[in-house]
Amino acid sequence: MLSHRNIMANLKQVSDVLNTEERDVVMASLPLFHAFGLTVTQFMPLIEGLPLVCHADPTDALGTAKAIARYQVTLLCGTSTFFRLYTRNAKIHPLMLSSLRLVVAGAEKLNPDVRDAFKLKFNKDILEGYGATETTPVAGVNLPDALDYTDWKVQIGNKTGTVGMPLPGSNFKIVDPDSFEELATGEAGMILIGGAQVMKGYLNNPEKTASVIKQIDGQRWYITGDKGHLDTDGFLTIVDRYSRFAKLGGEMVSLSAVEDAVRLALHDSDTELVAVNLPDTKKGEKIVLLSASPVEPDSVRQAMLVHGYNPLMIPSEYYQINEIPKLGAGKTDFKKAKTLAVELTSATL
């Protein structure tokens, strides 16, 4: 449940850090059933009195680019998946996006190759942010570097590889996932988010609400399930989701790291694939890889070993499917992917 207060607080937080002005024009192409699209690209411009340009299909990169050029849009929000479409479409000329002042990515991890390709093609930096539906959704974001005219020093607002600093009125806390004791700067642990944008709870589900909302020193914190660490300047780096680990023979293996390793072995960072963990009688769990293109298991295994990866990271089973399951915002639907993997493994027994 997101209250009026949650939404108003978050849209004002975002508007303030992005320094929105009367001349700004917002592109509204993200799904409105997603908190990112609803709060940032719909409610924020409406409340702040900014023009918004609507385009119903975020996967139509060319159509969106034409609207950006026609109406001189200055603020574009999207996901890594959607931004990749702009870099791949040869019909999108860099001049079509020349009016953009800010490009912000959220909802999923920004792929470094997408970030670099977007910069190379359009000469625009993608500023990565972070949050969750339960935080309305924005909790932190990178910002353009700025020059302080009082002392002529550059204020660093963007650190590549991080998701930025918390919004005004928000806090990040890194804690031990078991004891909830706060960890030292640089040490990775469970990410907690505090602030006025933290949800009231889940509708008619107090038990689930209690499992993710925790009171610490009088403040309500949302337990994200994400693993990350803060640097000395307050920038947050996401390591992985705690739920996206497989436990093989007592050792925790990051499924995101498995995906990256397989892509490296394939020499193709754009390969659509997802790794999931399923029960296994021998090691407790096994890693199953689903891919949208052909993968040769023996070649992947050999390449991963040559690159020095832990043998436990090598998937046990491989399945080619028509397409990787996606959510409305374009990010991978891990729950559906796992269900599909269960069906595929059962069918081969």
Coordinates of C-alpha atoms in Angstrom, one line a residue:
M1 CA 0.0 0.0 0.0
L2 CA 1.5 3.3 -1.1
S3 CA -0.2 6.3 0.5
H4 CA -0.7 9.8 -0.9
R5 CA 2.0 10.9 1.4
N6 CA 4.4 8.2 0.1
I7 CA 3.8 9.3 -3.5
M8 CA 3.9 13.0 -2.8
A9 CA 7.1 12.6 -0.8
N10 CA 8.9 10.6 -3.5
L11 CA 7.9 12.7 -6.5
K12 CA 9.1 15.8 -4.6
Q13 CA 12.4 14.0 -3.6
V14 CA 13.0 13.1 -7.3
S15 CA 12.0 16.6 -8.6
D16 CA 14.4 18.3 -6.2
V17 CA 17.5 16.1 -6.9
L18 CA 16.9 16.3 -10.7
N19 CA 16.5 20.1 -10.4
T20 CA 13.5 20.1 -12.7
E21 CA 12.7 23.4 -14.3
E22 CA 9.8 25.0 -16.2
R23 CA 11.6 24.3 -19.5
D24 CA 11.7 20.5 -18.8
V25 CA 9.6 18.1 -20.8
V26 CA 9.2 14.5 -19.4
M27 CA 8.9 11.4 -21.6
A28 CA 6.1 9.2 -20.2
S29 CA 6.6 5.8 -21.9
L30 CA 7.1 3.5 -18.9
P31 CA 4.1 1.3 -17.9
L32 CA 1.8 3.1 -15.4
F33 CA 1.2 -0.2 -13.5
H34 CA 4.9 0.0 -12.5
A35 CA 5.8 2.4 -9.7
F36 CA 8.7 3.9 -11.7
G37 CA 6.4 5.0 -14.5
L38 CA 3.5 6.0 -12.3
T39 CA 5.5 8.2 -9.8
V40 CA 8.4 9.6 -11.8
T41 CA 7.0 9.9 -15.3
Q42 CA 3.3 10.5 -14.6
F43 CA 2.6 12.0 -11.1
M44 CA 5.8 14.1 -10.9
P45 CA 5.3 16.1 -14.1
L46 CA 1.6 16.5 -13.3
I47 CA 2.2 17.8 -9.8
E48 CA 5.2 19.9 -10.8
G49 CA 3.4 21.5 -13.7
L50 CA 5.7 20.0 -16.4
P51 CA 4.7 18.9 -19.9
L52 CA 4.7 15.2 -20.4
V53 CA 4.9 13.4 -23.7
C54 CA 3.1 10.0 -23.7
H55 CA 4.2 7.0 -25.8
A56 CA 2.4 3.8 -25.1
D57 CA 5.0 1.3 -26.0
P58 CA 8.5 1.6 -24.3
T59 CA 9.8 -1.2 -26.5
D60 CA 9.2 1.0 -29.6
A61 CA 12.5 2.8 -29.3
L62 CA 12.2 4.5 -32.7
G63 CA 8.7 5.8 -32.0
T64 CA 9.8 7.1 -28.6
A65 CA 12.9 8.7 -30.2
K66 CA 10.7 10.5 -32.7
A67 CA 8.5 11.8 -29.9
I68 CA 11.6 13.0 -28.0
A69 CA 12.8 14.9 -31.1
R70 CA 9.4 16.3 -32.0
Y71 CA 8.6 17.6 -28.6
Q72 CA 12.1 18.4 -27.4
V73 CA 11.9 16.1 -24.4
T74 CA 14.6 16.8 -21.7
L75 CA 14.0 14.0 -19.2
L76 CA 14.0 10.3 -20.2
C77 CA 13.6 7.5 -17.7
G78 CA 13.9 3.8 -18.6
T79 CA 15.4 0.4 -17.9
S80 CA 18.6 -1.1 -19.2
T81 CA 16.6 -3.4 -21.4
F82 CA 14.8 -0.5 -23.0
F83 CA 17.9 1.6 -23.5
R84 CA 19.6 -1.3 -25.3
L85 CA 16.9 -0.9 -28.0
Y86 CA 18.0 2.7 -28.7
T87 CA 21.7 1.6 -29.1
R88 CA 20.8 -1.2 -31.5
N89 CA 18.3 0.6 -33.8
A90 CA 20.2 2.1 -36.7
K91 CA 17.2 4.3 -37.6
I92 CA 17.7 6.3 -34.4
H93 CA 20.1 9.1 -35.2
P94 CA 21.9 10.8 -32.3
L95 CA 20.3 14.1 -33.1
M96 CA 16.9 12.6 -32.3
L97 CA 18.0 12.5 -28.6
S98 CA 20.0 15.8 -28.6
S99 CA 17.4 17.6 -26.5
L100 CA 17.8 15.3 -23.5
R101 CA 19.2 16.9 -20.4
L102 CA 19.0 13.8 -18.2
V103 CA 18.7 10.1 -18.9
V104 CA 17.9 7.9 -15.8
A105 CA 17.9 4.1 -15.5
G106 CA 16.1 2.1 -12.9
A107 CA 14.0 -1.1 -12.2
E108 CA 17.0 -3.3 -13.0
K109 CA 20.8 -3.3 -13.0
L110 CA 22.3 -1.1 -15.7
N111 CA 24.3 -3.2 -18.0
P112 CA 27.8 -1.7 -18.4
D113 CA 27.7 -2.5 -22.2
V114 CA 24.4 -0.6 -22.6
R115 CA 25.8 2.3 -20.6
D116 CA 28.9 2.5 -22.8
A117 CA 27.1 2.0 -26.1
F118 CA 24.5 4.7 -25.2
K119 CA 27.3 7.1 -24.4
L120 CA 29.2 6.3 -27.6
K121 CA 26.2 6.7 -29.8
F122 CA 24.3 9.6 -28.2
N123 CA 27.0 11.2 -26.0
K124 CA 24.6 11.0 -23.1
D125 CA 25.4 9.6 -19.7
I126 CA 22.8 7.2 -18.2
L127 CA 22.4 8.0 -14.5
E128 CA 21.6 4.8 -12.6
G129 CA 19.1 4.9 -9.7
Y130 CA 17.8 2.4 -7.2
G131 CA 14.6 1.6 -5.4
A132 CA 11.6 -0.8 -5.1
T133 CA 7.9 -0.7 -5.5
E134 CA 7.8 -0.7 -1.6
T135 CA 9.7 2.6 -1.7
T136 CA 7.4 4.3 -4.2
P137 CA 9.9 3.5 -5.9
V138 CA 13.0 5.7 -5.9
A139 CA 15.5 5.6 -3.0
G140 CA 18.7 6.8 -4.6
V141 CA 20.1 8.0 -7.9
N142 CA 23.3 9.2 -9.5
L143 CA 23.4 12.9 -10.6
P144 CA 25.5 14.9 -13.0
D145 CA 28.7 16.3 -11.5
A146 CA 28.3 20.0 -10.6
L147 CA 30.7 22.9 -10.2
D148 CA 30.6 24.8 -6.9
Y149 CA 31.1 28.4 -7.8
T150 CA 32.0 29.4 -4.2
D151 CA 35.2 27.3 -4.0
W152 CA 35.4 26.2 -7.6
K153 CA 35.4 22.6 -6.7
V154 CA 33.6 19.8 -8.6
Q155 CA 30.9 18.1 -6.5
I156 CA 30.8 14.5 -7.6
G157 CA 27.3 13.3 -8.2
N158 CA 27.9 10.3 -10.4
K159 CA 30.1 7.2 -9.7
T160 CA 29.9 4.6 -12.4
G161 CA 28.9 1.2 -11.1
T162 CA 27.0 2.6 -8.1
V163 CA 23.3 3.5 -7.8
G164 CA 24.1 6.9 -6.3
M165 CA 23.4 8.4 -2.9
P166 CA 20.0 8.4 -1.1
L167 CA 17.4 11.0 -2.0
P168 CA 16.8 13.9 0.4
G169 CA 14.9 12.6 3.4
S170 CA 16.0 9.0 2.7
N171 CA 18.7 6.8 4.2
F172 CA 20.6 3.7 3.3
K173 CA 21.7 1.3 6.1
I174 CA 23.9 -1.8 5.5
V175 CA 23.3 -4.4 8.2
D176 CA 24.2 -8.0 8.9
P177 CA 21.3 -10.0 7.4
D178 CA 20.9 -12.1 10.5
S179 CA 21.6 -9.8 13.5
F180 CA 20.7 -6.5 11.7
E181 CA 23.7 -4.9 13.3
E182 CA 25.0 -2.0 11.2
L183 CA 28.2 -2.9 9.2
A184 CA 31.2 -0.7 8.6
T185 CA 31.7 1.4 5.5
G186 CA 32.7 -0.8 2.6
E187 CA 31.4 -4.0 4.1
A188 CA 28.7 -5.8 2.1
G189 CA 25.4 -6.7 3.8
M190 CA 21.7 -6.4 3.6
I191 CA 20.5 -3.0 2.3
L192 CA 17.8 -1.2 4.3
I193 CA 15.9 1.9 3.1
G194 CA 14.4 4.4 5.4
G195 CA 12.4 7.6 4.5
A196 CA 9.0 9.1 3.9
Q197 CA 8.5 7.0 0.8
V198 CA 8.6 3.7 2.6
M199 CA 5.2 2.0 2.0
K200 CA 2.5 1.5 4.7
G201 CA 2.6 -2.3 4.1
Y202 CA 1.1 -5.0 2.0
L203 CA -2.7 -5.0 1.6
N204 CA -4.4 -7.4 4.1
N205 CA -1.1 -9.2 4.7
P206 CA 0.3 -8.0 8.1
E207 CA 2.6 -11.1 8.3
K208 CA 4.3 -10.3 5.0
T209 CA 4.5 -6.6 6.0
A210 CA 6.2 -7.5 9.3
S211 CA 8.8 -9.6 7.4
V212 CA 10.1 -6.6 5.4
I213 CA 9.4 -3.6 7.7
K214 CA 11.6 -3.2 10.7
Q215 CA 11.8 -0.6 13.4
I216 CA 15.3 0.5 14.3
D217 CA 15.9 3.3 16.8
G218 CA 12.4 4.6 16.2
Q219 CA 12.6 4.7 12.3
R220 CA 10.8 2.4 9.9
W221 CA 13.2 0.6 7.5
Y222 CA 12.4 -1.5 4.4
I223 CA 14.4 -4.7 4.2
T224 CA 15.2 -4.9 0.4
G225 CA 16.6 -8.4 0.2
D226 CA 19.5 -6.8 -1.8
K227 CA 23.2 -7.2 -0.9
G228 CA 25.4 -4.1 -1.2
H229 CA 27.9 -1.7 0.4
L230 CA 28.4 2.0 0.9
D231 CA 31.6 3.9 0.2
T232 CA 33.0 6.8 2.2
D233 CA 31.0 9.3 0.2
G234 CA 27.7 7.6 0.7
F235 CA 27.4 6.0 -2.8
L236 CA 25.7 2.6 -2.8
T237 CA 26.9 -0.3 -4.8
I238 CA 24.5 -3.3 -5.4
V239 CA 26.3 -6.7 -5.2
D240 CA 23.3 -9.0 -5.8
R241 CA 20.0 -10.1 -4.3
Y242 CA 20.2 -12.5 -1.4
S243 CA 17.5 -14.6 -3.1
R244 CA 19.6 -14.9 -6.2
F245 CA 22.2 -17.2 -4.7
A246 CA 22.4 -21.0 -5.0
K247 CA 23.8 -23.1 -2.2
L248 CA 25.9 -25.9 -3.6
G249 CA 27.7 -28.1 -1.2
G250 CA 27.5 -25.5 1.5
E251 CA 29.0 -22.7 -0.6
M252 CA 26.9 -19.7 -1.8
V253 CA 27.1 -19.0 -5.5
S254 CA 25.8 -15.8 -7.1
L255 CA 23.5 -16.5 -10.0
S256 CA 24.2 -13.1 -11.4
A257 CA 27.9 -13.9 -11.4
V258 CA 27.1 -17.2 -13.2
E259 CA 25.2 -15.3 -15.9
D260 CA 28.1 -12.8 -16.3
A261 CA 30.6 -15.7 -16.5
V262 CA 28.6 -17.6 -19.2
R263 CA 28.3 -14.4 -21.3
L264 CA 32.1 -14.0 -21.0
A265 CA 32.6 -17.6 -22.0
L266 CA 30.3 -17.0 -25.0
H267 CA 32.1 -13.7 -25.9
D268 CA 28.7 -12.1 -26.2
S269 CA 27.6 -9.7 -23.4
D270 CA 24.2 -9.2 -25.1
T271 CA 23.2 -12.9 -24.9
E272 CA 19.7 -13.2 -23.4
L273 CA 20.0 -15.8 -20.5
V274 CA 19.0 -16.4 -16.9
A275 CA 20.4 -18.8 -14.3
V276 CA 18.1 -20.3 -11.7
N277 CA 18.7 -22.6 -8.7
L278 CA 16.7 -25.8 -8.3
P279 CA 16.8 -28.6 -5.7
D280 CA 19.4 -31.3 -6.2
T281 CA 19.8 -34.6 -4.3
K282 CA 23.6 -34.5 -4.4
K283 CA 24.7 -30.9 -3.7
G284 CA 21.5 -29.5 -2.2
E285 CA 20.9 -27.3 -5.2
K286 CA 21.9 -27.1 -8.9
I287 CA 22.2 -24.3 -11.4
V288 CA 20.1 -24.4 -14.5
L289 CA 20.7 -22.1 -17.4
L290 CA 17.9 -20.9 -19.7
S291 CA 19.0 -19.1 -22.9
A292 CA 17.2 -17.5 -25.9
S293 CA 20.0 -18.6 -28.3
P294 CA 22.0 -21.9 -28.7
V295 CA 24.6 -22.6 -26.0
E296 CA 27.2 -25.4 -26.2
P297 CA 27.6 -26.7 -22.7
D298 CA 31.1 -28.2 -23.2
S299 CA 32.4 -25.0 -24.7
V300 CA 31.0 -22.9 -21.8
R301 CA 32.5 -25.3 -19.2
Q302 CA 35.9 -25.2 -20.8
A303 CA 35.9 -21.4 -21.2
M304 CA 34.8 -20.9 -17.6
L305 CA 37.6 -23.1 -16.3
V306 CA 40.2 -21.4 -18.5
H307 CA 39.1 -18.0 -17.0
G308 CA 39.5 -19.4 -13.5
Y309 CA 35.9 -19.6 -12.4
N310 CA 34.9 -21.8 -9.5
P311 CA 33.7 -25.1 -11.0
L312 CA 30.6 -24.8 -8.8
M313 CA 29.5 -21.9 -11.0
I314 CA 29.2 -24.0 -14.1
P315 CA 25.6 -24.8 -14.8
S316 CA 24.5 -28.4 -14.5
E317 CA 21.7 -28.2 -17.2
Y318 CA 21.1 -26.0 -20.2
Y319 CA 17.8 -25.3 -22.0
Q320 CA 17.1 -23.1 -25.0
I321 CA 13.8 -21.3 -24.9
N322 CA 12.0 -18.9 -27.3
E323 CA 12.5 -15.9 -25.1
I324 CA 13.5 -15.0 -21.5
P325 CA 10.5 -14.2 -19.3
K326 CA 10.2 -10.5 -18.7
L327 CA 8.1 -8.2 -16.4
G328 CA 6.3 -5.2 -17.7
A329 CA 9.2 -2.9 -17.0
G330 CA 11.5 -5.0 -19.2
K331 CA 13.5 -6.7 -16.5
T332 CA 13.8 -10.5 -16.1
D333 CA 10.9 -12.3 -14.4
F334 CA 13.0 -14.6 -12.2
K335 CA 10.0 -16.3 -10.6
K336 CA 8.5 -17.2 -14.0
A337 CA 12.0 -18.3 -15.2
K338 CA 12.3 -20.6 -12.2
T339 CA 8.9 -22.1 -12.9
L340 CA 9.8 -22.7 -16.5
A341 CA 13.1 -24.4 -15.5
V342 CA 11.1 -26.7 -13.1
E343 CA 8.9 -27.7 -16.0
L344 CA 11.8 -28.3 -18.4
T345 CA 13.8 -30.4 -16.0
S346 CA 10.7 -32.4 -15.1
A347 CA 10.0 -33.1 -18.7
T348 CA 13.4 -34.6 -19.2
L349 CA 13.3 -37.0 -16.3

